[in-house]
mmCIF file of C-alpha atoms in Angstrom:
data_model
loop_
_atom_site.group_PDB
_atom_site.id
_atom_site.type_symbol
_atom_site.label_atom_id
_atom_site.label_comp_id
_atom_site.label_asym_id
_atom_site.label_seq_id
_atom_site.Cartn_x
_atom_site.Cartn_y
_atom_site.Cartn_z
ATOM 1 C CA MET A 2 -95.712 160.715 75.653
ATOM 2 C CA ASN A 3 -94.858 157.384 74.374
ATOM 3 C CA ASN A 4 -92.241 159.320 71.482
ATOM 4 C CA ARG A 5 -90.681 161.203 74.544
ATOM 5 C CA THR A 6 -89.922 158.423 76.835
ATOM 6 C CA ASP A 7 -88.449 156.429 73.775
ATOM 7 C CA THR A 8 -86.172 159.720 72.986
ATOM 8 C CA PHE A 9 -85.917 160.317 76.936
ATOM 9 C CA ASN A 10 -84.403 156.535 77.000
ATOM 10 C CA GLN A 11 -82.267 157.050 73.999
ATOM 11 C CA ASN A 12 -80.617 160.199 75.627
ATOM 12 C CA SER A 13 -79.928 158.525 78.860
ATOM 13 C CA SER A 14 -78.870 155.887 76.987
ATOM 14 C CA SER A 15 -76.775 156.353 75.278
ATOM 15 C CA LEU A 16 -75.345 159.761 77.458
ATOM 16 C CA VAL A 17 -74.510 156.393 79.961
ATOM 17 C CA ILE A 18 -72.504 154.731 76.636
ATOM 18 C CA ASN A 19 -70.924 157.820 76.751
ATOM 19 C CA LYS A 20 -68.963 157.996 79.930
ATOM 20 C CA ILE A 21 -68.114 154.577 80.005
ATOM 21 C CA LEU A 22 -66.405 155.381 76.773
ATOM 22 C CA PHE A 23 -65.096 158.261 77.879
ATOM 23 C CA ILE A 24 -63.380 156.288 81.095
ATOM 24 C CA ILE A 25 -61.897 153.251 78.845
ATOM 25 C CA VAL A 26 -60.419 155.802 76.237
ATOM 26 C CA ILE A 27 -58.691 158.307 79.079
ATOM 27 C CA PHE A 28 -57.207 154.982 80.682
ATOM 28 C CA VAL A 29 -55.913 153.513 77.625
ATOM 29 C CA SER A 30 -54.815 156.882 75.861
ATOM 30 C CA ILE A 31 -52.645 158.202 78.768
ATOM 31 C CA PRO A 32 -50.712 154.432 78.975
ATOM 32 C CA SER A 33 -50.555 154.627 75.260
ATOM 33 C CA ILE A 34 -48.794 157.809 75.121
ATOM 34 C CA LEU A 35 -46.081 156.803 77.838
ATOM 35 C CA ILE A 36 -45.395 153.689 75.842
ATOM 36 C CA ASN A 37 -45.038 155.170 72.201
ATOM 37 C CA LEU A 38 -41.916 157.448 73.473
ATOM 38 C CA PHE A 39 -40.668 155.443 75.124
ATOM 39 C CA ALA A 40 -40.615 152.781 72.158
ATOM 40 C CA SER A 41 -40.034 155.758 69.508
ATOM 41 C CA TYR A 42 -37.212 156.707 71.626
ATOM 42 C CA ARG A 43 -35.520 153.347 71.557
ATOM 43 C CA LEU A 44 -36.447 153.138 68.372
ATOM 44 C CA HIS A 45 -35.406 156.675 66.961
ATOM 45 C CA GLY A 46 -31.682 154.972 66.193
ATOM 46 C CA ASN A 47 -32.370 151.984 64.027
ATOM 47 C CA THR A 48 -31.845 152.514 60.767
ATOM 48 C CA LYS A 49 -32.477 149.361 59.765
ATOM 49 C CA LEU A 50 -35.376 148.988 56.684
ATOM 50 C CA SER A 51 -37.696 146.713 58.901
ATOM 51 C CA VAL A 52 -38.397 148.453 61.688
ATOM 52 C CA PHE A 53 -38.669 152.242 59.068
ATOM 53 C CA ALA A 54 -42.243 151.564 58.525
ATOM 54 C CA PHE A 55 -43.284 151.169 61.867
ATOM 55 C CA ARG A 56 -41.444 153.622 62.849
ATOM 56 C CA CYS A 57 -43.915 155.977 61.070
ATOM 57 C CA ILE A 58 -46.292 153.999 62.371
ATOM 58 C CA LEU A 59 -45.667 154.745 65.631
ATOM 59 C CA HIS A 60 -45.408 158.623 64.695
ATOM 60 C CA VAL A 61 -48.528 158.540 63.571
ATOM 61 C CA SER A 62 -49.907 157.420 66.087
ATOM 62 C CA LEU A 63 -48.309 159.500 68.835
ATOM 63 C CA VAL A 64 -49.503 162.630 66.858
ATOM 64 C CA THR A 65 -53.717 161.303 66.974
ATOM 65 C CA THR A 66 -53.579 160.345 70.001
ATOM 66 C CA CYS A 67 -52.198 163.255 71.513
ATOM 67 C CA ILE A 68 -54.453 165.714 69.064
ATOM 68 C CA CYS A 69 -57.838 163.654 68.418
ATOM 69 C CA ILE A 70 -58.125 161.343 70.939
ATOM 70 C CA PRO A 71 -58.770 164.529 73.551
ATOM 71 C CA ILE A 72 -61.022 166.164 71.441
ATOM 72 C CA PHE A 73 -62.877 163.512 70.659
ATOM 73 C CA SER A 74 -63.395 162.006 74.575
ATOM 74 C CA MET A 75 -64.499 165.593 75.446
ATOM 75 C CA GLU A 76 -67.081 165.322 72.389
ATOM 76 C CA LEU A 77 -67.727 162.153 74.465
ATOM 77 C CA TYR A 78 -68.153 164.019 77.771
ATOM 78 C CA PHE A 79 -70.311 166.145 76.275
ATOM 79 C CA ASN A 80 -72.798 163.612 74.614
ATOM 80 C CA ALA A 81 -71.652 163.651 70.787
ATOM 81 C CA TYR A 82 -72.311 167.815 71.122
ATOM 82 C CA PHE A 83 -69.100 169.104 70.554
ATOM 83 C CA PRO A 84 -67.479 172.089 72.914
ATOM 84 C CA PHE A 85 -65.263 174.667 70.857
ATOM 85 C CA SER A 86 -65.561 176.245 67.524
ATOM 86 C CA LEU A 87 -66.676 175.589 64.259
ATOM 87 C CA PHE A 88 -62.749 176.043 63.024
ATOM 88 C CA LEU A 89 -61.424 173.882 65.534
ATOM 89 C CA CYS A 90 -64.145 170.974 64.579
ATOM 90 C CA LYS A 91 -62.839 170.935 61.062
ATOM 91 C CA ILE A 92 -59.240 171.059 61.841
ATOM 92 C CA TRP A 93 -60.390 168.205 64.106
ATOM 93 C CA LEU A 94 -61.691 166.186 61.016
ATOM 94 C CA ILE A 95 -58.902 166.863 58.795
ATOM 95 C CA VAL A 96 -56.415 165.207 61.406
ATOM 96 C CA ASP A 97 -58.231 162.117 62.217
ATOM 97 C CA TYR A 98 -59.605 160.882 59.084
ATOM 98 C CA SER A 99 -56.191 161.646 57.661
ATOM 99 C CA SER A 100 -54.088 159.799 60.750
ATOM 100 C CA VAL A 101 -56.393 156.743 60.372
ATOM 101 C CA VAL A 102 -56.826 156.328 56.603
ATOM 102 C CA CYS A 103 -52.480 157.377 57.232
ATOM 103 C CA LEU A 104 -52.115 154.220 59.054
ATOM 104 C CA ALA A 105 -54.388 152.206 56.940
ATOM 105 C CA LEU A 106 -51.760 153.254 53.722
ATOM 106 C CA LEU A 107 -48.856 152.628 55.896
ATOM 107 C CA VAL A 108 -49.586 149.457 57.515
ATOM 108 C CA CYS A 109 -50.282 148.286 53.092
ATOM 109 C CA TRP A 110 -46.980 149.510 52.713
ATOM 110 C CA ALA A 111 -45.629 147.350 55.343
ATOM 111 C CA SER A 112 -47.655 144.131 54.395
ATOM 112 C CA ILE A 113 -46.345 144.503 51.173
ATOM 113 C CA GLN A 114 -42.628 145.393 51.832
ATOM 114 C CA ARG A 115 -42.367 142.189 54.119
ATOM 115 C CA HIS A 116 -42.485 139.970 51.095
ATOM 116 C CA ILE A 117 -39.459 142.006 49.146
ATOM 117 C CA LEU A 118 -37.742 141.735 52.357
ATOM 118 C CA ILE A 119 -38.029 138.263 53.204
ATOM 119 C CA PHE A 120 -37.939 136.920 49.695
ATOM 120 C CA GLY A 121 -37.196 139.879 47.099
ATOM 121 C CA PRO A 122 -33.926 139.639 45.331
ATOM 122 C CA ILE A 123 -30.900 141.697 46.610
ATOM 123 C CA ARG A 124 -30.905 144.081 43.766
ATOM 124 C CA ILE A 125 -34.554 145.204 45.050
ATOM 125 C CA LYS A 126 -33.213 145.567 48.447
ATOM 126 C CA LYS A 127 -30.709 147.264 48.245
ATOM 127 C CA LEU A 128 -33.106 149.610 46.162
ATOM 128 C CA GLN A 129 -35.288 149.704 49.592
ATOM 129 C CA SER A 130 -32.727 151.141 51.693
ATOM 130 C CA THR A 131 -32.049 153.940 49.578
ATOM 131 C CA LEU A 132 -33.888 156.924 51.059
ATOM 132 C CA ARG A 133 -35.537 157.857 48.079
ATOM 133 C CA PHE A 134 -37.996 154.700 48.293
ATOM 134 C CA LYS A 135 -38.046 154.950 51.865
ATOM 135 C CA LEU A 136 -39.781 158.082 51.141
ATOM 136 C CA LEU A 137 -41.605 158.310 48.565
ATOM 137 C CA PRO A 138 -44.622 155.926 50.530
ATOM 138 C CA ILE A 139 -44.515 157.456 53.777
ATOM 139 C CA ILE A 140 -45.045 161.371 51.093
ATOM 140 C CA PHE A 141 -47.886 159.373 49.207
ATOM 141 C CA ALA A 142 -49.009 157.910 52.960
ATOM 142 C CA LEU A 143 -49.689 161.447 54.821
ATOM 143 C CA GLY A 144 -50.147 163.534 51.368
ATOM 144 C CA PHE A 145 -52.889 162.301 49.900
ATOM 145 C CA PRO A 146 -55.527 161.758 53.126
ATOM 146 C CA LEU A 147 -54.358 165.138 54.232
ATOM 147 C CA ILE A 148 -55.171 166.420 50.601
ATOM 148 C CA TRP A 149 -58.412 164.838 50.070
ATOM 149 C CA TYR A 150 -60.483 165.503 53.503
ATOM 150 C CA SER A 151 -59.494 168.568 53.379
ATOM 151 C CA ILE A 152 -61.395 169.333 50.425
ATOM 152 C CA LEU A 153 -64.102 167.492 51.735
ATOM 153 C CA ILE A 154 -64.045 168.315 55.140
ATOM 154 C CA SER A 155 -63.490 172.361 54.185
ATOM 155 C CA THR A 156 -67.039 172.141 52.178
ATOM 156 C CA CYS A 157 -69.695 170.123 54.539
ATOM 157 C CA THR A 158 -72.250 171.837 56.659
ATOM 158 C CA TYR A 159 -72.488 171.026 59.935
ATOM 159 C CA GLU A 160 -75.828 169.760 62.154
ATOM 160 C CA LYS A 161 -76.698 172.421 63.891
ATOM 161 C CA LEU A 162 -79.637 172.167 67.331
ATOM 162 C CA ILE A 163 -81.587 174.715 68.799
ATOM 163 C CA ASN A 164 -79.095 175.743 70.650
ATOM 164 C CA LYS A 165 -76.724 177.595 68.500
ATOM 165 C CA ASP A 166 -73.760 177.055 71.071
ATOM 166 C CA GLN A 167 -73.959 173.344 70.441
ATOM 167 C CA TYR A 168 -73.838 171.172 67.441
ATOM 168 C CA LYS A 169 -72.565 167.642 65.782
ATOM 169 C CA CYS A 170 -68.872 167.900 64.895
ATOM 170 C CA ARG A 171 -69.808 165.549 61.347
ATOM 171 C CA PRO A 172 -68.939 166.191 57.967
ATOM 172 C CA CYS A 173 -71.275 166.316 55.481
ATOM 173 C CA PHE A 174 -69.958 163.769 52.933
ATOM 174 C CA GLU A 175 -70.871 161.021 55.494
ATOM 175 C CA ASN A 176 -74.854 161.169 54.259
ATOM 176 C CA GLU A 177 -74.220 161.113 50.902
ATOM 177 C CA LYS A 178 -73.973 157.433 49.508
ATOM 178 C CA THR A 179 -71.652 158.326 46.346
ATOM 179 C CA ILE A 180 -69.341 159.804 47.693
ATOM 180 C CA PHE A 181 -68.644 158.139 51.129
ATOM 181 C CA LEU A 182 -69.070 154.551 49.066
ATOM 182 C CA PHE A 183 -65.954 155.891 47.599
ATOM 183 C CA ASP A 184 -64.589 157.380 50.125
ATOM 184 C CA THR A 185 -64.674 154.167 52.012
ATOM 185 C CA LEU A 186 -63.479 152.127 49.191
ATOM 186 C CA PHE A 187 -60.571 153.678 48.322
ATOM 187 C CA SER A 188 -59.263 154.553 51.491
ATOM 188 C CA LEU A 189 -60.560 152.108 53.514
ATOM 189 C CA LEU A 190 -61.553 149.199 51.911
ATOM 190 C CA VAL A 191 -58.746 148.850 49.615
ATOM 191 C CA PRO A 192 -55.611 149.285 51.968
ATOM 192 C CA LEU A 193 -57.398 146.229 54.332
ATOM 193 C CA LEU A 194 -58.239 144.023 51.179
ATOM 194 C CA ILE A 195 -54.344 144.155 50.307
ATOM 195 C CA THR A 196 -53.504 144.335 53.799
ATOM 196 C CA ILE A 197 -55.140 141.135 54.362
ATOM 197 C CA ILE A 198 -54.045 139.448 51.414
ATOM 198 C CA ALA A 199 -50.659 140.111 51.624
ATOM 199 C CA THR A 200 -50.893 138.934 55.254
ATOM 200 C CA PHE A 201 -51.993 136.193 54.308
ATOM 201 C CA LEU A 202 -49.983 135.345 51.718
ATOM 202 C CA LEU A 203 -47.057 135.832 53.741
ATOM 203 C CA LEU A 204 -48.064 133.681 56.176
ATOM 204 C CA ILE A 205 -48.353 130.775 53.724
ATOM 205 C CA ARG A 206 -44.864 131.115 52.558
ATOM 206 C CA ILE A 207 -43.460 131.729 55.653
ATOM 207 C CA ILE A 208 -44.701 128.729 56.843
ATOM 208 C CA ARG A 209 -43.557 127.276 53.224
ATOM 209 C CA LEU A 210 -40.116 128.440 53.979
ATOM 210 C CA ARG A 211 -39.634 126.943 57.485
ATOM 211 C CA PHE A 212 -39.001 123.474 55.675
ATOM 212 C CA HIS A 213 -36.175 124.401 54.193
ATOM 213 C CA LEU A 214 -34.514 127.011 57.041
ATOM 214 C CA PHE A 215 -35.262 125.369 59.875
ATOM 215 C CA ARG A 216 -32.279 123.451 60.228
ATOM 216 C CA SER A 217 -30.013 124.500 57.437
ATOM 217 C CA ASN A 218 -30.175 128.246 58.754
ATOM 218 C CA ILE A 219 -31.693 128.828 62.070
ATOM 219 C CA LYS A 220 -30.435 132.555 62.173
ATOM 220 C CA LYS A 221 -32.207 133.536 59.102
ATOM 221 C CA TRP A 222 -35.797 131.438 59.554
ATOM 222 C CA ARG A 223 -35.604 133.089 63.573
ATOM 223 C CA ARG A 224 -35.292 136.530 61.350
ATOM 224 C CA CYS A 225 -38.179 135.574 58.929
ATOM 225 C CA LYS A 226 -40.622 134.373 62.091
ATOM 226 C CA ARG A 227 -40.110 137.929 63.682
ATOM 227 C CA LEU A 228 -40.771 139.758 60.671
ATOM 228 C CA THR A 229 -43.847 137.689 59.885
ATOM 229 C CA ARG A 230 -45.215 138.045 63.739
ATOM 230 C CA GLN A 231 -44.704 142.043 63.355
ATOM 231 C CA MET A 232 -47.080 142.099 60.432
ATOM 232 C CA ILE A 233 -50.172 139.714 61.742
ATOM 233 C CA LEU A 234 -49.899 142.004 64.732
ATOM 234 C CA PHE A 235 -50.059 144.476 63.535
ATOM 235 C CA SER A 236 -52.538 143.652 60.573
ATOM 236 C CA LEU A 237 -54.864 142.555 63.770
ATOM 237 C CA ILE A 238 -55.623 146.103 64.944
ATOM 238 C CA TYR A 239 -56.046 147.458 62.021
ATOM 239 C CA LEU A 240 -58.793 145.098 60.795
ATOM 240 C CA ILE A 241 -59.976 145.243 64.736
ATOM 241 C CA GLY A 242 -60.220 149.058 64.692
ATOM 242 C CA LEU A 243 -61.508 149.676 61.283
ATOM 243 C CA LEU A 244 -63.695 147.140 60.372
ATOM 244 C CA PRO A 245 -66.796 147.548 62.746
ATOM 245 C CA TYR A 246 -66.757 151.513 61.450
ATOM 246 C CA VAL A 247 -67.005 150.797 57.903
ATOM 247 C CA LEU A 248 -69.538 148.190 58.554
ATOM 248 C CA THR A 249 -71.469 150.245 60.827
ATOM 249 C CA ASN A 250 -71.356 153.379 58.135
ATOM 250 C CA LEU A 251 -72.004 151.493 55.455
ATOM 251 C CA ASN A 252 -74.836 150.202 57.183
ATOM 252 C CA SER A 253 -76.550 153.481 57.858
ATOM 253 C CA LEU A 254 -76.298 154.244 54.221
ATOM 254 C CA TYR A 255 -77.860 151.380 52.827
ATOM 255 C CA ASN A 256 -79.461 149.750 56.443
ATOM 256 C CA PHE A 257 -78.790 145.959 55.171
ATOM 257 C CA TRP A 258 -78.681 145.098 59.334
ATOM 258 C CA PRO A 259 -81.431 147.788 61.036
ATOM 259 C CA LEU A 260 -80.256 146.659 64.563
ATOM 260 C CA ILE A 261 -77.178 148.154 64.387
ATOM 261 C CA ASN A 262 -77.910 151.671 63.151
ATOM 262 C CA HIS A 263 -78.668 152.861 66.587
ATOM 263 C CA PHE A 264 -76.861 156.080 68.092
ATOM 264 C CA SER A 265 -74.549 153.547 70.461
ATOM 265 C CA TYR A 266 -72.913 151.528 67.829
ATOM 266 C CA ILE A 267 -72.049 153.580 65.841
ATOM 267 C CA GLN A 268 -70.033 155.282 68.827
ATOM 268 C CA ILE A 269 -68.875 152.751 70.166
ATOM 269 C CA ALA A 270 -67.845 152.078 66.158
ATOM 270 C CA ASN A 271 -66.261 155.500 65.946
ATOM 271 C CA THR A 272 -64.252 155.037 69.101
ATOM 272 C CA PHE A 273 -62.832 151.649 67.188
ATOM 273 C CA THR A 274 -60.971 153.272 65.654
ATOM 274 C CA TYR A 275 -58.819 154.841 67.350
ATOM 275 C CA VAL A 276 -57.488 151.347 68.899
ATOM 276 C CA PRO A 277 -54.581 151.119 65.885
ATOM 277 C CA CYS A 278 -53.181 154.253 67.340
ATOM 278 C CA CYS A 279 -53.327 153.610 70.700
ATOM 279 C CA PHE A 280 -52.401 149.605 70.909
ATOM 280 C CA SER A 281 -49.836 150.165 68.181
ATOM 281 C CA SER A 282 -47.630 151.533 71.073
ATOM 282 C CA PHE A 283 -48.678 148.327 73.469
ATOM 283 C CA LEU A 284 -47.591 145.948 70.122
ATOM 284 C CA SER A 285 -44.180 147.662 69.727
ATOM 285 C CA ILE A 286 -42.692 146.490 72.891
ATOM 286 C CA TYR A 287 -43.487 143.183 72.269
ATOM 287 C CA ALA A 288 -43.445 142.674 68.517
ATOM 288 C CA PHE A 289 -39.472 144.907 68.600
ATOM 289 C CA PRO A 290 -36.932 143.148 70.535
ATOM 290 C CA GLU A 291 -35.036 145.952 70.678
ATOM 291 C CA ILE A 292 -36.668 148.419 71.993
ATOM 292 C CA TRP A 293 -35.796 146.313 75.969
ATOM 293 C CA LYS A 294 -32.033 145.906 74.588
ATOM 294 C CA GLN A 295 -29.545 148.465 76.136
ATOM 295 C CA ARG A 296 -27.633 150.500 73.559
ATOM 296 C CA ARG A 297 -23.640 150.488 73.141
ATOM 297 C CA ASN A 298 -21.699 153.026 72.912
ATOM 298 C CA ARG A 299 -20.882 153.351 69.348
ATOM 299 C CA PRO A 300 -18.289 156.094 69.474
ATOM 300 C CA HIS A 301 -16.486 154.663 72.811
ATOM 301 C CA GLN A 302 -16.467 151.025 70.941
ATOM 302 C CA THR A 303 -15.250 152.500 67.184
ATOM 303 C CA SER A 304 -12.456 154.660 69.969
ATOM 304 C CA LEU A 305 -12.037 150.903 71.229
ATOM 305 C CA ARG A 306 -10.941 148.889 67.767
ATOM 306 C CA LYS A 307 -9.017 152.004 67.322
ATOM 307 C CA ASN A 308 -6.665 151.255 69.453
ATOM 308 C CA GLN A 309 -6.539 147.467 69.683
ATOM 309 C CA LYS A 310 -5.882 147.603 65.792
ATOM 310 C CA TYR A 311 -2.949 150.356 66.890
ATOM 311 C CA GLU A 312 -2.020 147.716 69.267
ATOM 312 C CA GLU A 313 -2.053 144.999 67.034
ATOM 313 C CA THR A 314 -0.019 147.116 63.988
ATOM 314 C CA SER A 315 2.566 147.966 66.573
ATOM 315 C CA LEU A 316 2.909 144.589 67.951
ATOM 316 C CA THR A 317 3.561 142.719 63.790
ATOM 317 C CA LEU A 318 5.470 145.752 62.808
ATOM 318 C CA PRO A 319 8.485 144.658 64.752
ATOM 319 C CA SER A 320 8.259 140.912 63.477
ATOM 320 C CA ILE A 321 7.533 142.212 60.032
ATOM 321 C CA PHE A 322 10.894 143.803 60.287
ATOM 322 C CA LEU A 323 12.858 141.305 62.370
ATOM 323 C CA THR A 324 11.245 138.893 59.227
ATOM 324 C CA THR A 325 12.754 141.352 56.387
ATOM 325 C CA LYS A 326 16.079 141.931 57.953
ATOM 326 C CA THR A 327 17.101 138.143 58.176
ATOM 327 C CA SER A 328 15.563 137.473 54.629
ATOM 328 C CA SER A 329 17.790 139.868 53.677
ATOM 329 C CA GLU A 330 21.220 139.025 55.362
ATOM 330 C CA THR A 331 19.903 135.233 53.944
#
């Protein structure tokens, strides 16, 4: 009798937490999609190398928010039971896991790229701006997670309940200690550590640079400060989103803290994995002041410049002719 009451209390508490998480996810994801579309549109014409990696982060975040979060919210609504077919479950897991790792790799690459843009020599900066070196990190960040999780998730078995129509959409590799540890180490922990170390070193180097540039070159110092602030903000939301997920899943395997093995804590940690993709759009409107600047009509400007040059040349030609004529007469 006590076991029944315990399971009933656990199910009722998980139901309440899932409903609360469902409401929070809906209220955060809808404005995030709208702001992401606005920020992506405003930054679309920006060809700066410092903006390119964050544009890719915004695009991946938009795909995750539009595809993965609605299915996850439906799972929360049905109390962790997946309401769709098994094929859709596999597709959702592949896109979901791949997008999380892709964001981790993109933020890691952006943290390394900031050192090159601020402190690197001009030759490396020009090499970075070429299309080949722009696309190689993006192709790796997209291709590696998609191939890796397609292999893992397609070969997994899924937990079915008494009712055949209901099952939990959770891949089996999370229960295998070796595979899950390998996946967590190389897909999440290594990019996380590189991002933290690179951002911390960037902060130290920019503080040292402040004493040299603050009085001599204020414009360059403001640019360096803006690039560093962007990196710190995006690294922070990445850390907030992925650290609870890594800790709870490692704890479920090795049980070093039994208190957080409860289903509710694990579900909250799973919800936190969507923090980077949702809040990257909110941060972008603060970190990139270019979004709020009015777009200039470049074709109109170029035509005006051509007209001005034509007028200047037309005015200077008679004077040149007169001077040459007088010099020849003398």
